[in-house]
Tab-separated table of C-alpha atoms in Angstrom:
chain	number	residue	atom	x	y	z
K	1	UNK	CA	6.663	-21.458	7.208
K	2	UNK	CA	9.251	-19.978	9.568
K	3	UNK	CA	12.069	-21.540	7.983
K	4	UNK	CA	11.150	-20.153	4.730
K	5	UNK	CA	10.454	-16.736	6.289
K	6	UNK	CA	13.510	-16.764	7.953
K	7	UNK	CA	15.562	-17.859	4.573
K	8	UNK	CA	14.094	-15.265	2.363
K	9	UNK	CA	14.638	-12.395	4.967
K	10	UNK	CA	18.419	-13.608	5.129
K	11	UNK	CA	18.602	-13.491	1.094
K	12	UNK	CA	16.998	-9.746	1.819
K	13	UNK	CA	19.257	-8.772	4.042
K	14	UNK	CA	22.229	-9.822	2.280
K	15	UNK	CA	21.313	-8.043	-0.668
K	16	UNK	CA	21.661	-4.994	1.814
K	17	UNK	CA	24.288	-5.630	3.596
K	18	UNK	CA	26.409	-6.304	0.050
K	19	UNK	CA	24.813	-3.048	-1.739
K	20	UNK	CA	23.457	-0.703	1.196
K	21	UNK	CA	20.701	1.583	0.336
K	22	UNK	CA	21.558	1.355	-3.247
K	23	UNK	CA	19.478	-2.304	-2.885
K	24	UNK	CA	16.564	-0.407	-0.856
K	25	UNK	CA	16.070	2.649	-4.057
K	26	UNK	CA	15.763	-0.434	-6.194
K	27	UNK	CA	12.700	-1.861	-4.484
K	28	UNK	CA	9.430	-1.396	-6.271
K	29	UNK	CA	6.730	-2.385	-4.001
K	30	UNK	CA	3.077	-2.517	-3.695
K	31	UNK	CA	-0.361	-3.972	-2.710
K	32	UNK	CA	-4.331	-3.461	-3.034
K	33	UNK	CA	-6.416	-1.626	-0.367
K	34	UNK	CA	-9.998	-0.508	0.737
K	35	UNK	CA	-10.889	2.668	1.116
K	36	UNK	CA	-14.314	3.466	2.972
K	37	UNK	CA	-16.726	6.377	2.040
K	38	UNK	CA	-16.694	6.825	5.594
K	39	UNK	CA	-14.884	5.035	8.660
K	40	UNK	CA	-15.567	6.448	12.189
K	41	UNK	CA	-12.795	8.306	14.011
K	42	UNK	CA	-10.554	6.229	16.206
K	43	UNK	CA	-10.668	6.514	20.144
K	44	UNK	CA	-7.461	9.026	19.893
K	45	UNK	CA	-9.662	11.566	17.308
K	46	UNK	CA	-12.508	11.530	19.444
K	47	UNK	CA	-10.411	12.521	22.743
K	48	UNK	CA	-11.940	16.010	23.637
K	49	UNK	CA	-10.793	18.179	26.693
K	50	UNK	CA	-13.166	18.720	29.392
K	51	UNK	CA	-13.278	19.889	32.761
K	52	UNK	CA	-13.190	16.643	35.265
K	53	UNK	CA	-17.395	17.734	36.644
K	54	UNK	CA	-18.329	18.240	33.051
K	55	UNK	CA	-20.612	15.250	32.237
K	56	UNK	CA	-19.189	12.619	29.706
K	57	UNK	CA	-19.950	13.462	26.297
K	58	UNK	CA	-22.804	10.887	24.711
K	59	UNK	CA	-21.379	8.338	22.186
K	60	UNK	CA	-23.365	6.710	19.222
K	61	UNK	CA	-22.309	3.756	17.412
K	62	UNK	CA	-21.303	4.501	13.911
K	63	UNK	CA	-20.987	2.057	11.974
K	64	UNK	CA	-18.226	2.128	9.072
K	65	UNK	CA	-19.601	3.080	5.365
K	66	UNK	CA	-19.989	-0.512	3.628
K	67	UNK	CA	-19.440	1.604	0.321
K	68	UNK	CA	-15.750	1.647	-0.547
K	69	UNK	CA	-13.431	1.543	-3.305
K	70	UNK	CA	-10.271	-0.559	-3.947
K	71	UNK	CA	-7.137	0.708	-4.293
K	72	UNK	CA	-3.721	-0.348	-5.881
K	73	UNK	CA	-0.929	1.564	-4.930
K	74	UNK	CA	2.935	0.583	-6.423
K	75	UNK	CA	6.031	2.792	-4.529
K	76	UNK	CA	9.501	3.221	-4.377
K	77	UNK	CA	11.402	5.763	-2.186
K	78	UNK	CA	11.155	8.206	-4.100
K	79	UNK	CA	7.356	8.225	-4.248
K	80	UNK	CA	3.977	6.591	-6.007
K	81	UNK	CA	4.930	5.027	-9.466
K	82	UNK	CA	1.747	3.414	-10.076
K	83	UNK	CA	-1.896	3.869	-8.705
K	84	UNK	CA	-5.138	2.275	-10.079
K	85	UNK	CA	-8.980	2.186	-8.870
K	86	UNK	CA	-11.202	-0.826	-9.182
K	87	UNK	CA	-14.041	0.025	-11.607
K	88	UNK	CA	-17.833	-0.544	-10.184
K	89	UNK	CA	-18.519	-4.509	-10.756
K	90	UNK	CA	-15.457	-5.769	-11.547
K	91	UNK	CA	-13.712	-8.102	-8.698
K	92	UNK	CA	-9.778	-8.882	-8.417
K	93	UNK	CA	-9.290	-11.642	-10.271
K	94	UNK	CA	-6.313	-13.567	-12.624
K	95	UNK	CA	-7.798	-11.868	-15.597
K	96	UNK	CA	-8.036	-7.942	-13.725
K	97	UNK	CA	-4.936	-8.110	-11.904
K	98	UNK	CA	-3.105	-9.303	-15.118
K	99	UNK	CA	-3.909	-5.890	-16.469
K	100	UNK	CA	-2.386	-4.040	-13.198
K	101	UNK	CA	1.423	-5.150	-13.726
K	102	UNK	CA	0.959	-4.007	-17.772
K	103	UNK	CA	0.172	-1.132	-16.507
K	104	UNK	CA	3.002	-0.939	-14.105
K	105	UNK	CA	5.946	-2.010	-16.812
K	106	UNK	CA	4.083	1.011	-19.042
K	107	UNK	CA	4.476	3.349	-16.490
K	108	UNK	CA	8.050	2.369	-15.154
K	109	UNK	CA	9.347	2.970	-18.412
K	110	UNK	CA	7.762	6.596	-18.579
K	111	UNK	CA	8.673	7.597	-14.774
K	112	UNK	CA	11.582	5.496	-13.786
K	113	UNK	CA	12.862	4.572	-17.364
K	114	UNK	CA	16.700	4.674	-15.832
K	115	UNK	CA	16.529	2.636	-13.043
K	116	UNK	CA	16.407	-1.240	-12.861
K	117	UNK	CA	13.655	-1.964	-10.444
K	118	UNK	CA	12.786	-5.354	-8.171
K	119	UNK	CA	9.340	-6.217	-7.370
K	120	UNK	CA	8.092	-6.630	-3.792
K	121	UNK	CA	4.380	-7.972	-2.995
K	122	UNK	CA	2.607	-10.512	-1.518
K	123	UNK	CA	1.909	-13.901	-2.554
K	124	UNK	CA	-2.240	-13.756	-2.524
K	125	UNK	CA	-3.238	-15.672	-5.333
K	126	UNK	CA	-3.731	-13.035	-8.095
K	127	UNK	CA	-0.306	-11.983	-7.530
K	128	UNK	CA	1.533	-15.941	-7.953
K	129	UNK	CA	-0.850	-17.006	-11.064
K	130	UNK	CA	0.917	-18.037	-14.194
K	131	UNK	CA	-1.003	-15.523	-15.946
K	132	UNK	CA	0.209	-12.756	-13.721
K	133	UNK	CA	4.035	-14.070	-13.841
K	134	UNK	CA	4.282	-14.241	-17.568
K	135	UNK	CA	3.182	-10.478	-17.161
K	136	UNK	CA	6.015	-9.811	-15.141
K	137	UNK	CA	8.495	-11.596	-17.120
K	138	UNK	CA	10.302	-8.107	-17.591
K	139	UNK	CA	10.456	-7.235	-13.711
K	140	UNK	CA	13.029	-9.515	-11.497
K	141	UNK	CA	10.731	-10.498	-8.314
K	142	UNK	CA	11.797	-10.249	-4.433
K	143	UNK	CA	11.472	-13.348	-2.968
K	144	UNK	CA	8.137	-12.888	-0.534
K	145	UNK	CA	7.165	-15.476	2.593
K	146	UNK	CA	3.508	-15.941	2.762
K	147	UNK	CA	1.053	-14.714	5.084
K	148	UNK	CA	3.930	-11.717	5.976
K	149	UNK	CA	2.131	-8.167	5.003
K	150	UNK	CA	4.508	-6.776	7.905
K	151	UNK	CA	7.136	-7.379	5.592
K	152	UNK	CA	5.703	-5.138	2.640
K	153	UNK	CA	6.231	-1.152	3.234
K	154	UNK	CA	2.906	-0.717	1.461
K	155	UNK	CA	1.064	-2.724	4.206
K	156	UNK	CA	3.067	-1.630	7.086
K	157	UNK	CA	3.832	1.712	6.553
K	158	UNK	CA	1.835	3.367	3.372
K	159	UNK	CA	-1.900	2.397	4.195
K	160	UNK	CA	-2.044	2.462	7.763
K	161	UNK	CA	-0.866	6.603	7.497
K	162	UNK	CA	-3.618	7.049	4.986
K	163	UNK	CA	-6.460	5.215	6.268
K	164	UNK	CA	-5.205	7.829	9.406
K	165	UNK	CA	-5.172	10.334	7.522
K	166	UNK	CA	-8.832	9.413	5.783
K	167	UNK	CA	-10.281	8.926	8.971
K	168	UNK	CA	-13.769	10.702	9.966
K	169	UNK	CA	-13.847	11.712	6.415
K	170	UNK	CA	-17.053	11.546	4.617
K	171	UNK	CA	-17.081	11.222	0.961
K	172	UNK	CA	-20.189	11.135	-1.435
K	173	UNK	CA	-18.960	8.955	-4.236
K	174	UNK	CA	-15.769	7.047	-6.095
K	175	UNK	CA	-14.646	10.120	-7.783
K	176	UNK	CA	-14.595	12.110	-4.285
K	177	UNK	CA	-12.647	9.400	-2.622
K	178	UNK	CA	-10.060	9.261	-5.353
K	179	UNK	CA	-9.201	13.095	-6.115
K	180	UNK	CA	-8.390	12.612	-2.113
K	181	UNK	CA	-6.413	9.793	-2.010
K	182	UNK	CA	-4.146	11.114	-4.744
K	183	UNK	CA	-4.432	14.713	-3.058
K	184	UNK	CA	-2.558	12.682	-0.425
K	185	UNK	CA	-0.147	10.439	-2.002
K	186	UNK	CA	0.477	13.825	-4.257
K	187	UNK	CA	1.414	15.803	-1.015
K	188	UNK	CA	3.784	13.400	0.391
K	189	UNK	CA	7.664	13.904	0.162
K	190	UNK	CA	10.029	11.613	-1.112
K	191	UNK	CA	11.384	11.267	2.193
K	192	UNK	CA	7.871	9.774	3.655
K	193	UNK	CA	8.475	6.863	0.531
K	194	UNK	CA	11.874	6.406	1.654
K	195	UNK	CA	11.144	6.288	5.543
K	196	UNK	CA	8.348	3.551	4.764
K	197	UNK	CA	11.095	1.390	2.598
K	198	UNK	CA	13.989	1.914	4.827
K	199	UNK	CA	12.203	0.230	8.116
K	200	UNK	CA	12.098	-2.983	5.910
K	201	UNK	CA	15.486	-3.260	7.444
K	202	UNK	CA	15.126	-3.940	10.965
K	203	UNK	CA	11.407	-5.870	10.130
C-alpha cells in the first residue's frame, strides 16, 4: 500500500515538475459528502468572553441532526464545474453514480469546453466499477492510491471549509440546505479553488 502510494505520488509529481501549474489547472477533481440539517458548533464557536468570577456558562449535549443530504461536488481551480444532490430514497450505488460522471462530461463540455481535463477521485467502489469506467471512457483518469482522501483537494481542503462554514446552522429541509451550499460554493473566488488544488503539491 505504501509502495503504491508512494509510486503514484512520484508519477504526480512528475507531471508537475515537467508542466508546472499548467498540470495543476488541468485537474478535475471531486468526491461525495454529507451535509447535516444541523451539526453543533465546534469548541472554537462556542468560546465566549467572560470575566474570570463570572460562573461557567451551562453546556447541553446536542446531538448532531441525523437528517442530512448527500452531496457531490466536482472542482477545478477555477471553481465548481459540477454539483449534484442525492434524491430522498435513492442510495449511491453502480447504477446512481453511473449517472453522476454523464452528467459531468455534459457539463464539461458546456463550462470548460476548451480545456482538456484529468480526473482525480477516490477509489471507493462506485467510483472503480466497470460500469462507472466505461462512463468515463472520454475523461483520462489520475492515478489514485487507496484509502488516501488527504490526497484529494475536495476532501482535504473543499469540505472541511464548508462543513465550517455550515456549522451551528439549522436548516428545515433539503431545499434549505441546498440553496446554502451553492450560496457558498457560488461566493467563493477562483483563487479559494486554486489554493485547495495547489497544496496537492507538498501533500
Amino acid at each position: 500500500m505504501k509502495a503504491q502510494r508512494e509510486d503514484m505520488c512520484t508519477q504526480l509529481l512528475e507531471r508537475y515538475n515537467a508542466e508546472g501549474e499548467t498540470f495543476l489547472q488541468r485537474i478535475l477533481t471531486g468526491d461525495e459528502s454529507w451535509v447535516l440539517y444541523y451539526d453543533s458548533e465546534c469548541k472554537a464557536q462556542s468560546m465566549e468572553y467572560r470575566h474570570k468570577t463570572s460562573p461557567s456558562p451551562r453546556k447541553f449535549k446536542v446531538v448532531a441532526s441525523a437528517r442530512k443530504v448527500l452531496i457531490t461536488i466536482f472542482l477545478d481551480m477555477e471553481g465548481v464545474v459540477h454539483m449534484e444532490f442525492l434524491e430522498k430514497g435513492q442510495t449511491v450505488n453502480f447504477e446512481r453514480y453511473i449517472s453522476t460522471p454523464r452528467a459531468l462530461k455534459v457539463r464539461l463540455r458546456r463550462v470548460r469546453c476548451d480545456k482538456d481535463s484529468f480526473l482525480q477521485h477516490d477509489n471507493a467502489r462506485p467510483h472503480t466499477s466497470r460500469q462507472t469506467q466505461d462512463a468515463l471512457l472520454e475523461l483520462t483518469t489520475l492515478p489514485h492510491p487507496a484509502y488516501s482522501l488527504d490526497l484529494a483537494p475536495s476532501d482535504y481542503y473543499l469540505f472541511p471549509q464548508l462543513r465550517k462554514y455550515l456549522k451551528s446552522h439549522h436548516y428545515d429541509n433539503d431545499e434549505a440546505v441546498i440553496a446554502d451550499v451553492r450560496r457558498w460554493c457560488r461566493g467563493q473566488s477562483s483563487e479559494f479553488f486554486a489554493d485547495g488544488v495547489r497544496q496537492l503539491v507538498k501533500r
